[in-house]
mmCIF file with all atom_site columns, C-alpha atoms in Angstrom:
data_model
loop_
_atom_site.group_PDB
_atom_site.id
_atom_site.type_symbol
_atom_site.label_atom_id
_atom_site.label_alt_id
_atom_site.label_comp_id
_atom_site.label_asym_id
_atom_site.label_entity_id
_atom_site.label_seq_id
_atom_site.pdbx_PDB_ins_code
_atom_site.Cartn_x
_atom_site.Cartn_y
_atom_site.Cartn_z
_atom_site.occupancy
_atom_site.B_iso_or_equiv
_atom_site.pdbx_formal_charge
_atom_site.auth_seq_id
_atom_site.auth_comp_id
_atom_site.auth_asym_id
_atom_site.auth_atom_id
_atom_site.pdbx_PDB_model_num
ATOM 1   C CA . MET A 1 1   ? 0.000   0.000   0.000   1.00 0.00 ? 1   MET A CA 1
ATOM 2   C CA . LYS A 1 2   ? 1.227   3.477   -0.900  1.00 0.00 ? 2   LYS A CA 1
ATOM 3   C CA . VAL A 1 3   ? 0.920   6.580   1.296   1.00 0.00 ? 3   VAL A CA 1
ATOM 4   C CA . LEU A 1 4   ? 1.479   10.269  0.597   1.00 0.00 ? 4   LEU A CA 1
ATOM 5   C CA . LEU A 1 5   ? 3.144   12.014  3.548   1.00 0.00 ? 5   LEU A CA 1
ATOM 6   C CA . ALA A 1 6   ? 3.262   15.825  3.684   1.00 0.00 ? 6   ALA A CA 1
ATOM 7   C CA . GLU A 1 7   ? 5.219   16.861  6.774   1.00 0.00 ? 7   GLU A CA 1
ATOM 8   C CA . ASP A 1 8   ? 7.698   19.755  7.072   1.00 0.00 ? 8   ASP A CA 1
ATOM 9   C CA . ASP A 1 9   ? 9.398   18.587  10.282  1.00 0.00 ? 9   ASP A CA 1
ATOM 10  C CA . PRO A 1 10  ? 12.181  16.188  9.150   1.00 0.00 ? 10  PRO A CA 1
ATOM 11  C CA . SER A 1 11  ? 12.294  14.421  12.517  1.00 0.00 ? 11  SER A CA 1
ATOM 12  C CA . VAL A 1 12  ? 8.548   13.723  12.481  1.00 0.00 ? 12  VAL A CA 1
ATOM 13  C CA . ALA A 1 13  ? 8.722   12.698  8.816   1.00 0.00 ? 13  ALA A CA 1
ATOM 14  C CA . SER A 1 14  ? 11.582  10.288  9.534   1.00 0.00 ? 14  SER A CA 1
ATOM 15  C CA . PHE A 1 15  ? 9.647   8.804   12.468  1.00 0.00 ? 15  PHE A CA 1
ATOM 16  C CA . VAL A 1 16  ? 6.517   8.278   10.354  1.00 0.00 ? 16  VAL A CA 1
ATOM 17  C CA . ILE A 1 17  ? 8.383   6.921   7.316   1.00 0.00 ? 17  ILE A CA 1
ATOM 18  C CA . LYS A 1 18  ? 10.304  4.408   9.422   1.00 0.00 ? 18  LYS A CA 1
ATOM 19  C CA . GLY A 1 19  ? 7.118   3.290   11.146  1.00 0.00 ? 19  GLY A CA 1
ATOM 20  C CA . LEU A 1 20  ? 5.057   2.991   7.955   1.00 0.00 ? 20  LEU A CA 1
ATOM 21  C CA . GLU A 1 21  ? 7.782   1.124   6.097   1.00 0.00 ? 21  GLU A CA 1
ATOM 22  C CA . GLY A 1 22  ? 7.871   -1.271  9.041   1.00 0.00 ? 22  GLY A CA 1
ATOM 23  C CA . GLU A 1 23  ? 4.146   -1.789  8.434   1.00 0.00 ? 23  GLU A CA 1
ATOM 24  C CA . ARG A 1 24  ? 4.810   -2.642  4.758   1.00 0.00 ? 24  ARG A CA 1
ATOM 25  C CA . PHE A 1 25  ? 3.719   0.737   3.361   1.00 0.00 ? 25  PHE A CA 1
ATOM 26  C CA . VAL A 1 26  ? 5.514   2.584   0.563   1.00 0.00 ? 26  VAL A CA 1
ATOM 27  C CA . VAL A 1 27  ? 5.838   6.295   1.405   1.00 0.00 ? 27  VAL A CA 1
ATOM 28  C CA . ASP A 1 28  ? 6.176   9.363   -0.823  1.00 0.00 ? 28  ASP A CA 1
ATOM 29  C CA . TRP A 1 29  ? 7.320   12.232  1.415   1.00 0.00 ? 29  TRP A CA 1
ATOM 30  C CA . THR A 1 30  ? 7.470   15.968  0.783   1.00 0.00 ? 30  THR A CA 1
ATOM 31  C CA . PRO A 1 31  ? 7.676   18.963  3.154   1.00 0.00 ? 31  PRO A CA 1
ATOM 32  C CA . LYS A 1 32  ? 6.072   21.251  0.567   1.00 0.00 ? 32  LYS A CA 1
ATOM 33  C CA . GLY A 1 33  ? 2.364   21.890  0.142   1.00 0.00 ? 33  GLY A CA 1
ATOM 34  C CA . ASP A 1 34  ? 2.549   22.536  -3.607  1.00 0.00 ? 34  ASP A CA 1
ATOM 35  C CA . GLN A 1 35  ? 4.426   19.272  -4.199  1.00 0.00 ? 35  GLN A CA 1
ATOM 36  C CA . ALA A 1 36  ? 1.941   17.370  -2.013  1.00 0.00 ? 36  ALA A CA 1
ATOM 37  C CA . THR A 1 37  ? -0.933  18.899  -3.977  1.00 0.00 ? 37  THR A CA 1
ATOM 38  C CA . PHE A 1 38  ? 0.563   17.843  -7.307  1.00 0.00 ? 38  PHE A CA 1
ATOM 39  C CA . TRP A 1 39  ? 1.335   14.299  -6.179  1.00 0.00 ? 39  TRP A CA 1
ATOM 40  C CA . GLY A 1 40  ? -2.040  13.922  -4.486  1.00 0.00 ? 40  GLY A CA 1
ATOM 41  C CA . ARG A 1 41  ? -3.926  15.035  -7.594  1.00 0.00 ? 41  ARG A CA 1
ATOM 42  C CA . VAL A 1 42  ? -2.086  12.895  -10.151 1.00 0.00 ? 42  VAL A CA 1
ATOM 43  C CA . ASN A 1 43  ? -1.003  9.739   -8.276  1.00 0.00 ? 43  ASN A CA 1
ATOM 44  C CA . SER A 1 44  ? -2.999  6.756   -7.056  1.00 0.00 ? 44  SER A CA 1
ATOM 45  C CA . TYR A 1 45  ? -2.434  6.616   -3.296  1.00 0.00 ? 45  TYR A CA 1
ATOM 46  C CA . ASP A 1 46  ? -4.121  4.333   -0.795  1.00 0.00 ? 46  ASP A CA 1
ATOM 47  C CA . ALA A 1 47  ? -4.013  7.049   1.873   1.00 0.00 ? 47  ALA A CA 1
ATOM 48  C CA . ALA A 1 48  ? -2.505  10.450  2.672   1.00 0.00 ? 48  ALA A CA 1
ATOM 49  C CA . ILE A 1 49  ? -1.131  11.961  5.869   1.00 0.00 ? 49  ILE A CA 1
ATOM 50  C CA . LEU A 1 50  ? -1.018  15.762  5.775   1.00 0.00 ? 50  LEU A CA 1
ATOM 51  C CA . ASP A 1 51  ? 0.354   18.150  8.375   1.00 0.00 ? 51  ASP A CA 1
ATOM 52  C CA . ILE A 1 52  ? -1.702  21.340  8.591   1.00 0.00 ? 52  ILE A CA 1
ATOM 53  C CA . ASN A 1 53  ? 1.460   23.501  8.572   1.00 0.00 ? 53  ASN A CA 1
ATOM 54  C CA . LEU A 1 54  ? 3.714   22.884  5.576   1.00 0.00 ? 54  LEU A CA 1
ATOM 55  C CA . THR A 1 55  ? 6.714   24.558  3.972   1.00 0.00 ? 55  THR A CA 1
ATOM 56  C CA . GLY A 1 56  ? 5.671   27.171  1.416   1.00 0.00 ? 56  GLY A CA 1
ATOM 57  C CA . GLU A 1 57  ? 2.437   29.049  0.861   1.00 0.00 ? 57  GLU A CA 1
ATOM 58  C CA . VAL A 1 58  ? 0.117   26.039  0.561   1.00 0.00 ? 58  VAL A CA 1
ATOM 59  C CA . THR A 1 59  ? -1.214  24.708  3.865   1.00 0.00 ? 59  THR A CA 1
ATOM 60  C CA . GLY A 1 60  ? -2.201  21.140  4.594   1.00 0.00 ? 60  GLY A CA 1
ATOM 61  C CA . LEU A 1 61  ? -5.857  22.178  4.585   1.00 0.00 ? 61  LEU A CA 1
ATOM 62  C CA . GLU A 1 62  ? -5.481  23.610  1.098   1.00 0.00 ? 62  GLU A CA 1
ATOM 63  C CA . VAL A 1 63  ? -3.729  20.448  -0.063  1.00 0.00 ? 63  VAL A CA 1
ATOM 64  C CA . CYS A 1 64  ? -6.643  18.409  1.257   1.00 0.00 ? 64  CYS A CA 1
ATOM 65  C CA . ARG A 1 65  ? -9.222  20.623  -0.477  1.00 0.00 ? 65  ARG A CA 1
ATOM 66  C CA . LYS A 1 66  ? -7.399  20.558  -3.804  1.00 0.00 ? 66  LYS A CA 1
ATOM 67  C CA . ILE A 1 67  ? -7.007  16.783  -3.705  1.00 0.00 ? 67  ILE A CA 1
ATOM 68  C CA . ARG A 1 68  ? -10.739 16.390  -3.080  1.00 0.00 ? 68  ARG A CA 1
ATOM 69  C CA . GLU A 1 69  ? -11.583 18.926  -5.812  1.00 0.00 ? 69  GLU A CA 1
ATOM 70  C CA . LYS A 1 70  ? -9.711  16.671  -8.246  1.00 0.00 ? 70  LYS A CA 1
ATOM 71  C CA . GLY A 1 71  ? -12.013 13.810  -7.262  1.00 0.00 ? 71  GLY A CA 1
ATOM 72  C CA . GLN A 1 72  ? -9.459  11.734  -5.363  1.00 0.00 ? 72  GLN A CA 1
ATOM 73  C CA . GLU A 1 73  ? -11.247 9.665   -2.719  1.00 0.00 ? 73  GLU A CA 1
ATOM 74  C CA . PHE A 1 74  ? -8.428  7.949   -0.826  1.00 0.00 ? 74  PHE A CA 1
ATOM 75  C CA . PRO A 1 75  ? -8.496  8.422   2.977   1.00 0.00 ? 75  PRO A CA 1
ATOM 76  C CA . ILE A 1 76  ? -6.757  11.523  4.357   1.00 0.00 ? 76  ILE A CA 1
ATOM 77  C CA . ILE A 1 77  ? -5.491  11.929  7.922   1.00 0.00 ? 77  ILE A CA 1
ATOM 78  C CA . MET A 1 78  ? -4.563  15.432  9.086   1.00 0.00 ? 78  MET A CA 1
ATOM 79  C CA . LEU A 1 79  ? -1.776  16.011  11.635  1.00 0.00 ? 79  LEU A CA 1
ATOM 80  C CA . SER A 1 80  ? -1.451  19.025  13.926  1.00 0.00 ? 80  SER A CA 1
ATOM 81  C CA . VAL A 1 81  ? -0.233  20.163  17.333  1.00 0.00 ? 81  VAL A CA 1
ATOM 82  C CA . ILE A 1 82  ? -3.527  22.045  17.687  1.00 0.00 ? 82  ILE A CA 1
ATOM 83  C CA . HIS A 1 83  ? -6.175  20.419  19.886  1.00 0.00 ? 83  HIS A CA 1
ATOM 84  C CA . ASP A 1 84  ? -8.832  23.041  19.129  1.00 0.00 ? 84  ASP A CA 1
ATOM 85  C CA . LEU A 1 85  ? -12.258 21.653  18.193  1.00 0.00 ? 85  LEU A CA 1
ATOM 86  C CA . GLY A 1 86  ? -12.764 24.329  15.540  1.00 0.00 ? 86  GLY A CA 1
ATOM 87  C CA . THR A 1 87  ? -9.573  23.280  13.759  1.00 0.00 ? 87  THR A CA 1
ATOM 88  C CA . LYS A 1 88  ? -10.677 19.651  13.770  1.00 0.00 ? 88  LYS A CA 1
ATOM 89  C CA . ILE A 1 89  ? -14.029 20.631  12.276  1.00 0.00 ? 89  ILE A CA 1
ATOM 90  C CA . ASN A 1 90  ? -12.313 22.689  9.564   1.00 0.00 ? 90  ASN A CA 1
ATOM 91  C CA . THR A 1 91  ? -10.151 19.746  8.545   1.00 0.00 ? 91  THR A CA 1
ATOM 92  C CA . LEU A 1 92  ? -13.152 17.432  8.290   1.00 0.00 ? 92  LEU A CA 1
ATOM 93  C CA . ASN A 1 93  ? -15.048 20.045  6.281   1.00 0.00 ? 93  ASN A CA 1
ATOM 94  C CA . ALA A 1 94  ? -12.052 20.293  3.948   1.00 0.00 ? 94  ALA A CA 1
ATOM 95  C CA . GLY A 1 95  ? -12.461 16.607  3.122   1.00 0.00 ? 95  GLY A CA 1
ATOM 96  C CA . ALA A 1 96  ? -10.237 14.888  5.673   1.00 0.00 ? 96  ALA A CA 1
ATOM 97  C CA . ASP A 1 97  ? -11.339 11.547  7.115   1.00 0.00 ? 97  ASP A CA 1
ATOM 98  C CA . ASP A 1 98  ? -9.483  11.736  10.425  1.00 0.00 ? 98  ASP A CA 1
ATOM 99  C CA . TYR A 1 99  ? -7.492  14.118  12.631  1.00 0.00 ? 99  TYR A CA 1
ATOM 100 C CA . LEU A 1 100 ? -4.543  13.184  14.825  1.00 0.00 ? 100 LEU A CA 1
ATOM 101 C CA . THR A 1 101 ? -2.833  15.555  17.251  1.00 0.00 ? 101 THR A CA 1
ATOM 102 C CA . LYS A 1 102 ? 0.911   15.565  17.931  1.00 0.00 ? 102 LYS A CA 1
ATOM 103 C CA . PRO A 1 103 ? 2.636   13.929  19.627  1.00 0.00 ? 103 PRO A CA 1
ATOM 104 C CA . PHE A 1 104 ? 1.236   10.549  18.625  1.00 0.00 ? 104 PHE A CA 1
ATOM 105 C CA . SER A 1 105 ? 2.384   6.951   18.675  1.00 0.00 ? 105 SER A CA 1
ATOM 106 C CA . MET A 1 106 ? 3.201   5.106   15.486  1.00 0.00 ? 106 MET A CA 1
ATOM 107 C CA . ALA A 1 107 ? 0.922   2.289   16.598  1.00 0.00 ? 107 ALA A CA 1
ATOM 108 C CA . GLU A 1 108 ? -2.046  4.658   16.757  1.00 0.00 ? 108 GLU A CA 1
ATOM 109 C CA . LEU A 1 109 ? -1.306  6.223   13.356  1.00 0.00 ? 109 LEU A CA 1
ATOM 110 C CA . ALA A 1 110 ? -0.933  2.806   11.716  1.00 0.00 ? 110 ALA A CA 1
ATOM 111 C CA . ALA A 1 111 ? -4.143  1.587   13.346  1.00 0.00 ? 111 ALA A CA 1
ATOM 112 C CA . ARG A 1 112 ? -6.065  4.614   12.074  1.00 0.00 ? 112 ARG A CA 1
ATOM 113 C CA . ILE A 1 113 ? -4.760  4.108   8.541   1.00 0.00 ? 113 ILE A CA 1
ATOM 114 C CA . ARG A 1 114 ? -5.707  0.428   8.591   1.00 0.00 ? 114 ARG A CA 1
ATOM 115 C CA . ALA A 1 115 ? -9.176  1.281   9.903   1.00 0.00 ? 115 ALA A CA 1
ATOM 116 C CA . LEU A 1 116 ? -9.733  3.816   7.107   1.00 0.00 ? 116 LEU A CA 1
ATOM 117 C CA . LEU A 1 117 ? -8.494  1.367   4.487   1.00 0.00 ? 117 LEU A CA 1
ATOM 118 C CA . ARG A 1 118 ? -10.827 -1.338  5.794   1.00 0.00 ? 118 ARG A CA 1
ATOM 119 C CA . ARG A 1 119 ? -13.741 1.084   5.655   1.00 0.00 ? 119 ARG A CA 1
ATOM 120 C CA . GLU A 1 120 ? -12.889 2.217   2.129   1.00 0.00 ? 120 GLU A CA 1
ATOM 121 C CA . LYS A 1 121 ? -12.351 -1.302  0.795   1.00 0.00 ? 121 LYS A CA 1
ATOM 122 C CA . HIS A 1 122 ? -15.243 -2.752  2.832   1.00 0.00 ? 122 HIS A CA 1
ATOM 123 C CA . ILE A 1 123 ? -12.807 -5.098  4.535   1.00 0.00 ? 123 ILE A CA 1
ATOM 124 C CA . THR A 1 124 ? -13.981 -6.158  7.978   1.00 0.00 ? 124 THR A CA 1
ATOM 125 C CA . GLY A 1 125 ? -10.696 -7.319  9.450   1.00 0.00 ? 125 GLY A CA 1
ATOM 126 C CA . PRO A 1 126 ? -6.927  -7.462  9.038   1.00 0.00 ? 126 PRO A CA 1
ATOM 127 C CA . VAL A 1 127 ? -6.916  -10.927 7.445   1.00 0.00 ? 127 VAL A CA 1
ATOM 128 C CA . LEU A 1 128 ? -7.243  -11.349 3.666   1.00 0.00 ? 128 LEU A CA 1
ATOM 129 C CA . LYS A 1 129 ? -8.101  -14.747 2.186   1.00 0.00 ? 129 LYS A CA 1
ATOM 130 C CA . ALA A 1 130 ? -8.153  -16.340 -1.260  1.00 0.00 ? 130 ALA A CA 1
ATOM 131 C CA . ALA A 1 131 ? -8.800  -20.082 -1.402  1.00 0.00 ? 131 ALA A CA 1
ATOM 132 C CA . ASP A 1 132 ? -6.199  -21.606 0.975   1.00 0.00 ? 132 ASP A CA 1
ATOM 133 C CA . LEU A 1 133 ? -4.008  -18.481 0.884   1.00 0.00 ? 133 LEU A CA 1
ATOM 134 C CA . THR A 1 134 ? -4.128  -16.202 3.949   1.00 0.00 ? 134 THR A CA 1
ATOM 135 C CA . LEU A 1 135 ? -2.428  -12.854 4.539   1.00 0.00 ? 135 LEU A CA 1
ATOM 136 C CA . ASP A 1 136 ? -2.551  -11.338 8.020   1.00 0.00 ? 136 ASP A CA 1
ATOM 137 C CA . ILE A 1 137 ? -1.850  -7.617  7.712   1.00 0.00 ? 137 ILE A CA 1
ATOM 138 C CA . THR A 1 138 ? -1.375  -7.031  11.427  1.00 0.00 ? 138 THR A CA 1
ATOM 139 C CA . ALA A 1 139 ? 0.851   -10.039 12.115  1.00 0.00 ? 139 ALA A CA 1
ATOM 140 C CA . ARG A 1 140 ? 2.546   -9.641  8.715   1.00 0.00 ? 140 ARG A CA 1
ATOM 141 C CA . THR A 1 141 ? 2.298   -13.339 8.017   1.00 0.00 ? 141 THR A CA 1
ATOM 142 C CA . VAL A 1 142 ? 1.351   -15.313 4.915   1.00 0.00 ? 142 VAL A CA 1
ATOM 143 C CA . THR A 1 143 ? 0.310   -18.956 4.776   1.00 0.00 ? 143 THR A CA 1
ATOM 144 C CA . ARG A 1 144 ? -0.906  -21.286 2.075   1.00 0.00 ? 144 ARG A CA 1
ATOM 145 C CA . ALA A 1 145 ? -2.436  -24.638 2.940   1.00 0.00 ? 145 ALA A CA 1
ATOM 146 C CA . ASN A 1 146 ? -1.394  -23.855 6.536   1.00 0.00 ? 146 ASN A CA 1
ATOM 147 C CA . GLN A 1 147 ? 2.269   -23.622 5.503   1.00 0.00 ? 147 GLN A CA 1
ATOM 148 C CA . HIS A 1 148 ? 4.116   -20.415 6.435   1.00 0.00 ? 148 HIS A CA 1
ATOM 149 C CA . ILE A 1 149 ? 5.550   -18.389 3.531   1.00 0.00 ? 149 ILE A CA 1
ATOM 150 C CA . THR A 1 150 ? 8.357   -15.871 4.037   1.00 0.00 ? 150 THR A CA 1
ATOM 151 C CA . LEU A 1 151 ? 8.044   -12.726 1.910   1.00 0.00 ? 151 LEU A CA 1
ATOM 152 C CA . ASN A 1 152 ? 10.208  -9.636  1.771   1.00 0.00 ? 152 ASN A CA 1
ATOM 153 C CA . ARG A 1 153 ? 8.645   -6.166  2.135   1.00 0.00 ? 153 ARG A CA 1
ATOM 154 C CA . LYS A 1 154 ? 7.950   -5.600  -1.566  1.00 0.00 ? 154 LYS A CA 1
ATOM 155 C CA . GLU A 1 155 ? 6.566   -9.112  -2.076  1.00 0.00 ? 155 GLU A CA 1
ATOM 156 C CA . PHE A 1 156 ? 4.257   -8.681  0.914   1.00 0.00 ? 156 PHE A CA 1
ATOM 157 C CA . SER A 1 157 ? 2.986   -5.314  -0.403  1.00 0.00 ? 157 SER A CA 1
ATOM 158 C CA . LEU A 1 158 ? 2.502   -6.753  -3.879  1.00 0.00 ? 158 LEU A CA 1
ATOM 159 C CA . LEU A 1 159 ? 0.532   -9.735  -2.582  1.00 0.00 ? 159 LEU A CA 1
ATOM 160 C CA . GLU A 1 160 ? -1.568  -7.483  -0.341  1.00 0.00 ? 160 GLU A CA 1
ATOM 161 C CA . LEU A 1 161 ? -2.445  -5.299  -3.345  1.00 0.00 ? 161 LEU A CA 1
ATOM 162 C CA . LEU A 1 162 ? -3.462  -8.321  -5.431  1.00 0.00 ? 162 LEU A CA 1
ATOM 163 C CA . MET A 1 163 ? -5.516  -9.829  -2.593  1.00 0.00 ? 163 MET A CA 1
ATOM 164 C CA . ARG A 1 164 ? -7.315  -6.552  -1.875  1.00 0.00 ? 164 ARG A CA 1
ATOM 165 C CA . ASN A 1 165 ? -8.300  -6.467  -5.545  1.00 0.00 ? 165 ASN A CA 1
ATOM 166 C CA . GLN A 1 166 ? -9.157  -10.142 -6.105  1.00 0.00 ? 166 GLN A CA 1
ATOM 167 C CA . GLY A 1 167 ? -10.504 -10.806 -9.574  1.00 0.00 ? 167 GLY A CA 1
ATOM 168 C CA . ALA A 1 168 ? -9.456  -7.388  -10.884 1.00 0.00 ? 168 ALA A CA 1
ATOM 169 C CA . THR A 1 169 ? -6.593  -7.096  -13.341 1.00 0.00 ? 169 THR A CA 1
ATOM 170 C CA . MET A 1 170 ? -3.841  -4.770  -12.160 1.00 0.00 ? 170 MET A CA 1
ATOM 171 C CA . THR A 1 171 ? -1.706  -3.222  -14.893 1.00 0.00 ? 171 THR A CA 1
ATOM 172 C CA . ARG A 1 172 ? 2.037   -2.915  -14.391 1.00 0.00 ? 172 ARG A CA 1
ATOM 173 C CA . ASN A 1 173 ? 1.658   0.843   -13.989 1.00 0.00 ? 173 ASN A CA 1
ATOM 174 C CA . MET A 1 174 ? -1.066  0.390   -11.364 1.00 0.00 ? 174 MET A CA 1
ATOM 175 C CA . ILE A 1 175 ? 1.191   -1.967  -9.434  1.00 0.00 ? 175 ILE A CA 1
ATOM 176 C CA . LEU A 1 176 ? 4.127   0.428   -9.690  1.00 0.00 ? 176 LEU A CA 1
ATOM 177 C CA . GLU A 1 177 ? 1.953   3.288   -8.437  1.00 0.00 ? 177 GLU A CA 1
ATOM 178 C CA . HIS A 1 178 ? 0.790   1.373   -5.367  1.00 0.00 ? 178 HIS A CA 1
ATOM 179 C CA . VAL A 1 179 ? 3.847   -0.658  -4.384  1.00 0.00 ? 179 VAL A CA 1
ATOM 180 C CA . TRP A 1 180 ? 6.860   1.382   -5.489  1.00 0.00 ? 180 TRP A CA 1
ATOM 181 C CA . GLU A 1 181 ? 8.026   4.946   -4.830  1.00 0.00 ? 181 GLU A CA 1
ATOM 182 C CA . THR A 1 182 ? 7.017   7.704   -7.237  1.00 0.00 ? 182 THR A CA 1
ATOM 183 C CA . ASN A 1 183 ? 10.508  8.057   -8.731  1.00 0.00 ? 183 ASN A CA 1
ATOM 184 C CA . VAL A 1 184 ? 10.681  4.442   -9.977  1.00 0.00 ? 184 VAL A CA 1
ATOM 185 C CA . ASP A 1 185 ? 11.430  4.045   -13.692 1.00 0.00 ? 185 ASP A CA 1
ATOM 186 C CA . PRO A 1 186 ? 8.105   3.188   -15.410 1.00 0.00 ? 186 PRO A CA 1
ATOM 187 C CA . LEU A 1 187 ? 9.999   1.198   -18.044 1.00 0.00 ? 187 LEU A CA 1
ATOM 188 C CA . THR A 1 188 ? 11.615  -1.097  -15.495 1.00 0.00 ? 188 THR A CA 1
ATOM 189 C CA . ASN A 1 189 ? 10.761  -4.802  -15.456 1.00 0.00 ? 189 ASN A CA 1
ATOM 190 C CA . THR A 1 190 ? 10.784  -4.898  -11.648 1.00 0.00 ? 190 THR A CA 1
ATOM 191 C CA . VAL A 1 191 ? 7.070   -5.749  -11.504 1.00 0.00 ? 191 VAL A CA 1
ATOM 192 C CA . ASP A 1 192 ? 7.536   -8.833  -13.678 1.00 0.00 ? 192 ASP A CA 1
ATOM 193 C CA . VAL A 1 193 ? 10.578  -9.889  -11.647 1.00 0.00 ? 193 VAL A CA 1
ATOM 194 C CA . HIS A 1 194 ? 8.731   -9.562  -8.333  1.00 0.00 ? 194 HIS A CA 1
ATOM 195 C CA . ILE A 1 195 ? 5.678   -11.376 -9.710  1.00 0.00 ? 195 ILE A CA 1
ATOM 196 C CA . ARG A 1 196 ? 7.959   -14.221 -10.768 1.00 0.00 ? 196 ARG A CA 1
ATOM 197 C CA . PHE A 1 197 ? 9.503   -14.431 -7.289  1.00 0.00 ? 197 PHE A CA 1
ATOM 198 C CA . LEU A 1 198 ? 6.065   -14.209 -5.668  1.00 0.00 ? 198 LEU A CA 1
ATOM 199 C CA . ARG A 1 199 ? 4.696   -17.001 -7.863  1.00 0.00 ? 199 ARG A CA 1
ATOM 200 C CA . ARG A 1 200 ? 7.504   -19.301 -6.823  1.00 0.00 ? 200 ARG A CA 1
ATOM 201 C CA . LYS A 1 201 ? 6.556   -18.808 -3.173  1.00 0.00 ? 201 LYS A CA 1
ATOM 202 C CA . ILE A 1 202 ? 2.768   -18.732 -3.551  1.00 0.00 ? 202 ILE A CA 1
ATOM 203 C CA . ASP A 1 203 ? 1.920   -21.071 -6.435  1.00 0.00 ? 203 ASP A CA 1
ATOM 204 C CA . ASP A 1 204 ? 4.788   -23.526 -6.916  1.00 0.00 ? 204 ASP A CA 1
ATOM 205 C CA . GLY A 1 205 ? 3.837   -26.964 -5.611  1.00 0.00 ? 205 GLY A CA 1
ATOM 206 C CA . HIS A 1 206 ? 0.098   -26.250 -5.720  1.00 0.00 ? 206 HIS A CA 1
ATOM 207 C CA . ALA A 1 207 ? -2.303  -27.550 -8.350  1.00 0.00 ? 207 ALA A CA 1
ATOM 208 C CA . ARG A 1 208 ? -4.384  -24.379 -8.203  1.00 0.00 ? 208 ARG A CA 1
ATOM 209 C CA . LYS A 1 209 ? -2.461  -21.357 -9.448  1.00 0.00 ? 209 LYS A CA 1
ATOM 210 C CA . LEU A 1 210 ? -3.758  -18.115 -7.957  1.00 0.00 ? 210 LEU A CA 1
ATOM 211 C CA . ILE A 1 211 ? -1.622  -15.465 -9.671  1.00 0.00 ? 211 ILE A CA 1
ATOM 212 C CA . LYS A 1 212 ? -2.700  -15.088 -13.295 1.00 0.00 ? 212 LYS A CA 1
ATOM 213 C CA . THR A 1 213 ? -0.989  -13.259 -16.158 1.00 0.00 ? 213 THR A CA 1
ATOM 214 C CA . ILE A 1 214 ? -3.203  -11.175 -18.428 1.00 0.00 ? 214 ILE A CA 1
ATOM 215 C CA . HIS A 1 215 ? -0.915  -10.987 -21.458 1.00 0.00 ? 215 HIS A CA 1
ATOM 216 C CA . GLY A 1 216 ? -0.171  -7.513  -22.696 1.00 0.00 ? 216 GLY A CA 1
ATOM 217 C CA . TYR A 1 217 ? -1.982  -5.979  -19.705 1.00 0.00 ? 217 TYR A CA 1
ATOM 218 C CA . GLY A 1 218 ? -0.932  -7.081  -16.248 1.00 0.00 ? 218 GLY A CA 1
ATOM 219 C CA . TYR A 1 219 ? -1.704  -9.520  -13.449 1.00 0.00 ? 219 TYR A CA 1
ATOM 220 C CA . LYS A 1 220 ? -4.489  -10.547 -11.125 1.00 0.00 ? 220 LYS A CA 1
ATOM 221 C CA . LEU A 1 221 ? -5.128  -12.890 -8.226  1.00 0.00 ? 221 LEU A CA 1
ATOM 222 C CA . GLU A 1 222 ? -8.095  -15.129 -8.891  1.00 0.00 ? 222 GLU A CA 1
ATOM 223 C CA . VAL A 1 223 ? -9.477  -18.146 -7.103  1.00 0.00 ? 223 VAL A CA 1
#
């Protein structure tokens, strides 16, 4: 899953990035409101975390409004040191889904993101299933036919994306947008390489193959 982070305090940004990457998220970070606005309007994120106060003339509230004006519907969490009720109401009116005051724990931020993602995707819990394949988002474990499978961070994120979108074909560009950082080369074959590695771990040795290739288009996970 891919998250946009707009935070102008490098220490807070580093704390959040480290925590989210530990939770298997890919993070695009910028301290600038105009950059966050551009990325948020043109990229396909699963969620955004925006500080109200950002470097430059564009505030986090304005970033949120402009993202919503573009029609982007991914969950947005606003961050601020302000505990004022009026500020919280303004952020929600601007299109934010949640508001978190500083200082906060990484566990709470991650839990709020997961809750918003479950609500958006209509997922009722942290466990995704497809046939005898199970992915536990919270425990970060994967099993097939009750056998544990070890995945690296990118493989886990790739499998999570495919399982959240069971039956839907994901193009290579869609996968790049959700699993890799924004500056990845769109002409790279890294998606195909990671799919090949993932297949070896998920499908090899099983009669039913879950990861399907849609030639000339992309991949999907289908039972």
